[in-house]
Tab-separated table of C-alpha atoms in Angstrom:
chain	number	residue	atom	x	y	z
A	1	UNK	CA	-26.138	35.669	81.740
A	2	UNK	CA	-28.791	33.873	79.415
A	3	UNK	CA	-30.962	36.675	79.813
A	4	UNK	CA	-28.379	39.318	78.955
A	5	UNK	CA	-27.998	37.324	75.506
A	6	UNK	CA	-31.456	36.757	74.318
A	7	UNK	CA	-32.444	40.260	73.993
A	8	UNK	CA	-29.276	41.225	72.159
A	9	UNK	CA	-29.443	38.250	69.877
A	10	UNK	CA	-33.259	39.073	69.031
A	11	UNK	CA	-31.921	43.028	68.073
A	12	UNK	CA	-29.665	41.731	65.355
A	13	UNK	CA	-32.375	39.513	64.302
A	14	UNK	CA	-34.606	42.479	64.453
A	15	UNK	CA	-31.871	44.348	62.440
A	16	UNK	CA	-31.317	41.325	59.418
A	17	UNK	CA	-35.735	41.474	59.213
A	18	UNK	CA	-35.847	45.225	59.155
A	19	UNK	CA	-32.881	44.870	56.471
A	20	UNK	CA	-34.836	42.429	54.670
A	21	UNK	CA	-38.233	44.365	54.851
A	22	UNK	CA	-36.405	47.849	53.588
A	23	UNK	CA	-34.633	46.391	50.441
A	24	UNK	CA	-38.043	45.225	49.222
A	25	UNK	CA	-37.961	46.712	45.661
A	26	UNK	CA	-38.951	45.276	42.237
A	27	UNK	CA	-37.596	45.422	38.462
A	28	UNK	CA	-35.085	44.613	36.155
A	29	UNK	CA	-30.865	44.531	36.850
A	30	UNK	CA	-31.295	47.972	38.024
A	31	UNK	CA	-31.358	49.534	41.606
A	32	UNK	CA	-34.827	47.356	41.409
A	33	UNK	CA	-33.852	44.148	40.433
A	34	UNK	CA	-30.604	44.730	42.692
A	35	UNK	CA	-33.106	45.518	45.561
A	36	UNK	CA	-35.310	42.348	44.743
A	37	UNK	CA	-32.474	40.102	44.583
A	38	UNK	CA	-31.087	40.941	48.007
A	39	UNK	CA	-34.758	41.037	49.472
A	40	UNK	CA	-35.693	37.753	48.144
A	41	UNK	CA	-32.051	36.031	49.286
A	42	UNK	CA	-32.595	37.130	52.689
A	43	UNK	CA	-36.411	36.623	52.753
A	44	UNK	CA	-35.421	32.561	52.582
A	45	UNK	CA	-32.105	32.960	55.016
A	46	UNK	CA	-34.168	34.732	57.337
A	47	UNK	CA	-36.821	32.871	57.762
A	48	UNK	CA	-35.935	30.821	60.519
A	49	UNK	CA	-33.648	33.016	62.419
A	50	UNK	CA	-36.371	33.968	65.210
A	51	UNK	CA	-37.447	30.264	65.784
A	52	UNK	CA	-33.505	28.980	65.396
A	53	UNK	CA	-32.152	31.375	68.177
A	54	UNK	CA	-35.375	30.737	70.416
A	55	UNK	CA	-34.823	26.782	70.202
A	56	UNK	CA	-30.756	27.370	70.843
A	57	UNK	CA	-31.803	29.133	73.669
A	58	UNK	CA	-33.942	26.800	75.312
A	59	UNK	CA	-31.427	23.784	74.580
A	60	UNK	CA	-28.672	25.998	76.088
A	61	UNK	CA	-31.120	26.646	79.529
A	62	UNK	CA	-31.846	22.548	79.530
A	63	UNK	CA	-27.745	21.781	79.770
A	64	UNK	CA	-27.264	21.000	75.971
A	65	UNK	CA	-24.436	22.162	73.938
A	66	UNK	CA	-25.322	24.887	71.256
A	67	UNK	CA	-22.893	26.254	68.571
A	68	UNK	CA	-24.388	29.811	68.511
A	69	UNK	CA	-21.996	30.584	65.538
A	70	UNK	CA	-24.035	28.412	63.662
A	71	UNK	CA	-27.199	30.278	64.838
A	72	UNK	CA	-26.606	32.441	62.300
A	73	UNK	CA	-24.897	30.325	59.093
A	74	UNK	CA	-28.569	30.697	57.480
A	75	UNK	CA	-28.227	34.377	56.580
A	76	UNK	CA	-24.662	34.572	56.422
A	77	UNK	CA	-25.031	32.586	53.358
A	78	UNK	CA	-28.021	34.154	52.466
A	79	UNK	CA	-25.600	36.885	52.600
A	80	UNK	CA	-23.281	35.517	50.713
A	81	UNK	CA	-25.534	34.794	47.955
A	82	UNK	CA	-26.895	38.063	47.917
A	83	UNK	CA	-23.814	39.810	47.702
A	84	UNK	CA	-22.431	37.550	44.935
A	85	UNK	CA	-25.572	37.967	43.091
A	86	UNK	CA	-25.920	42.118	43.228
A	87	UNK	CA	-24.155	43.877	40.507
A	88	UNK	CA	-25.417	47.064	40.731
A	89	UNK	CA	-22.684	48.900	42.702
A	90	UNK	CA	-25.310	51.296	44.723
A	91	UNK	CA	-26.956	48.327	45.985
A	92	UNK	CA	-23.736	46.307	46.420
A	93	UNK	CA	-21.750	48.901	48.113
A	94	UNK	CA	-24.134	48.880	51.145
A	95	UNK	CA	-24.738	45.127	51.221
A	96	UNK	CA	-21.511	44.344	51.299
A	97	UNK	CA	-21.011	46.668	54.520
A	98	UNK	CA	-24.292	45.145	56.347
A	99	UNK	CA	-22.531	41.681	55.362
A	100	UNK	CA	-18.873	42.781	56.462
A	101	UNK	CA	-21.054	43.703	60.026
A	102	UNK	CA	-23.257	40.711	60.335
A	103	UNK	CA	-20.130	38.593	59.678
A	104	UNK	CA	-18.400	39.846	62.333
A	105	UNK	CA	-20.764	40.316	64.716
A	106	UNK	CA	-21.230	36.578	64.595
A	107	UNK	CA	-17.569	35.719	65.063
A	108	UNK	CA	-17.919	36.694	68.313
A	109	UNK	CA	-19.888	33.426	69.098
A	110	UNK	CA	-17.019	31.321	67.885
A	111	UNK	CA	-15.934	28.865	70.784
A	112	UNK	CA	-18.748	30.200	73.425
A	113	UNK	CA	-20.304	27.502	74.978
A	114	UNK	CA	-23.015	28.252	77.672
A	115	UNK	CA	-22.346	26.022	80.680
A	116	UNK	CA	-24.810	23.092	81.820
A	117	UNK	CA	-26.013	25.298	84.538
A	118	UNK	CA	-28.089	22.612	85.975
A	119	UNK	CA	-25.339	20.149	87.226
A	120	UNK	CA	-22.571	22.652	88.120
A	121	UNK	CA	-21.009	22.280	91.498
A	122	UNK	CA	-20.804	25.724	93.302
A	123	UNK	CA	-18.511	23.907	94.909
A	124	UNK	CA	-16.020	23.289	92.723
A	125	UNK	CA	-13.745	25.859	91.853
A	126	UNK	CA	-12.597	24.994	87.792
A	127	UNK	CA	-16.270	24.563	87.548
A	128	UNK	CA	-16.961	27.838	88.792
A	129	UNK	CA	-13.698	29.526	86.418
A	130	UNK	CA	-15.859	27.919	83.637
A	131	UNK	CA	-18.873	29.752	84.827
A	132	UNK	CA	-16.763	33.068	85.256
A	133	UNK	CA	-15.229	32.898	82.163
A	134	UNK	CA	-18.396	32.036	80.263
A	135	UNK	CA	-20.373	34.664	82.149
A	136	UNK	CA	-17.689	37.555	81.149
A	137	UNK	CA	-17.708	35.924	77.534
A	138	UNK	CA	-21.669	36.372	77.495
A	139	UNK	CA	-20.956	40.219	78.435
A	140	UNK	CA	-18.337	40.541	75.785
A	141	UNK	CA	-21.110	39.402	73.349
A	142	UNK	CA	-23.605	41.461	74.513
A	143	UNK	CA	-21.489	44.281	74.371
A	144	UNK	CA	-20.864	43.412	70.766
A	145	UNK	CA	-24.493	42.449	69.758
A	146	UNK	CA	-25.317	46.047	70.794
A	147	UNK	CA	-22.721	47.829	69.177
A	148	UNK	CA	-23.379	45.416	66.032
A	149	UNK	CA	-27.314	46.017	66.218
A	150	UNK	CA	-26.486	49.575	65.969
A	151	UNK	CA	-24.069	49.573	62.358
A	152	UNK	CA	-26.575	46.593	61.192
A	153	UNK	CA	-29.798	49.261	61.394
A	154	UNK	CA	-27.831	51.968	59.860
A	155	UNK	CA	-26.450	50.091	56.994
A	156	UNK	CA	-29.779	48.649	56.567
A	157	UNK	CA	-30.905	52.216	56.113
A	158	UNK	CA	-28.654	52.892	53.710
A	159	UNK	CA	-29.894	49.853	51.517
A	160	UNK	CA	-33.456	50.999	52.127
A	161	UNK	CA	-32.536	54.351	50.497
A	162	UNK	CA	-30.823	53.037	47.730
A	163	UNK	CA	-33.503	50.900	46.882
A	164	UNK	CA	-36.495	53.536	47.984
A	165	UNK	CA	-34.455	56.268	45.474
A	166	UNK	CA	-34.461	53.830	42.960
């Protein structure tokens, strides 16, 4: 189940740094400075994201409790601010759709909780319900991280030709 996540959750980050990397652009309030304004917001809300979801992991394999929502808080402000800051409407119109799809790829973290699989009793069968349920919730997300990794590239592509077009 853990497993399943991880690589999933390392393709959107892959997706938010290849987003990042293709808006780089430079200028005035133009295409340019629209570019530079989202590369620079998520250059600082990204970059964590690799060492944040590593660390949740490995506090999630030793029993502790990890809000993986909040994983990913960082860019969705970063996000946030981007969007808010972007005026020029080729630029926006594409960041707001990668934003739209990172925000709700990340609501499907809300409420998951991976269980302390180190003192679970095999034995006991709510114990084991919370394992099932958990396990089919982990699916569900990796379903969703996939599906999400694949509109996150493409609108990232979009930004990159905005921004390469000038």
């Amino acid at each position: 189940m853990k497993k399943a996540i991880l690589p999933r959750i390392g393709g959107i980050a892959a997706a938010i740094a290849l987003t990042v990397s293709m808006a780089a652009c430079a200028g005035g309030q133009s295409v340019a400075d629209a570019c530079k304004i989202a590369n620079d917001e998520m250059t600082k809300a990204t970059s964590s994201i690799n060492s944040d979801v590593n660390a949740a992991m490995q506090k999630a394999t030793q029993g502790e409790k990890v809000d993986f929502a909040e994983i990913f808080k960082p860019v969705t402000e970063g996000l946030d601010k981007a969007t808010s800051k972007v005026t020029n409407e080729k630029v926006k119109k594409p960041l707001d759709a990668f934003a739209t799809e990172y925000k709700n790829f990340t609501k499907s973290f809300e409420g998951f909780e991976m269980p302390d699989m180190k003192n679970i009793d095999a034995s006991d069968p709510a114990a084991m319900e919370k394992l099932q349920q958990a396990s089919e919730k982990a699916q569900e997300i990796s379903k969703n991280a996939q599906a999400a990794s694949t509109k996150l590239v493409d609108q990232g592509k979009k930004i990159q030709e905005v921004c390469n077009a000038g």
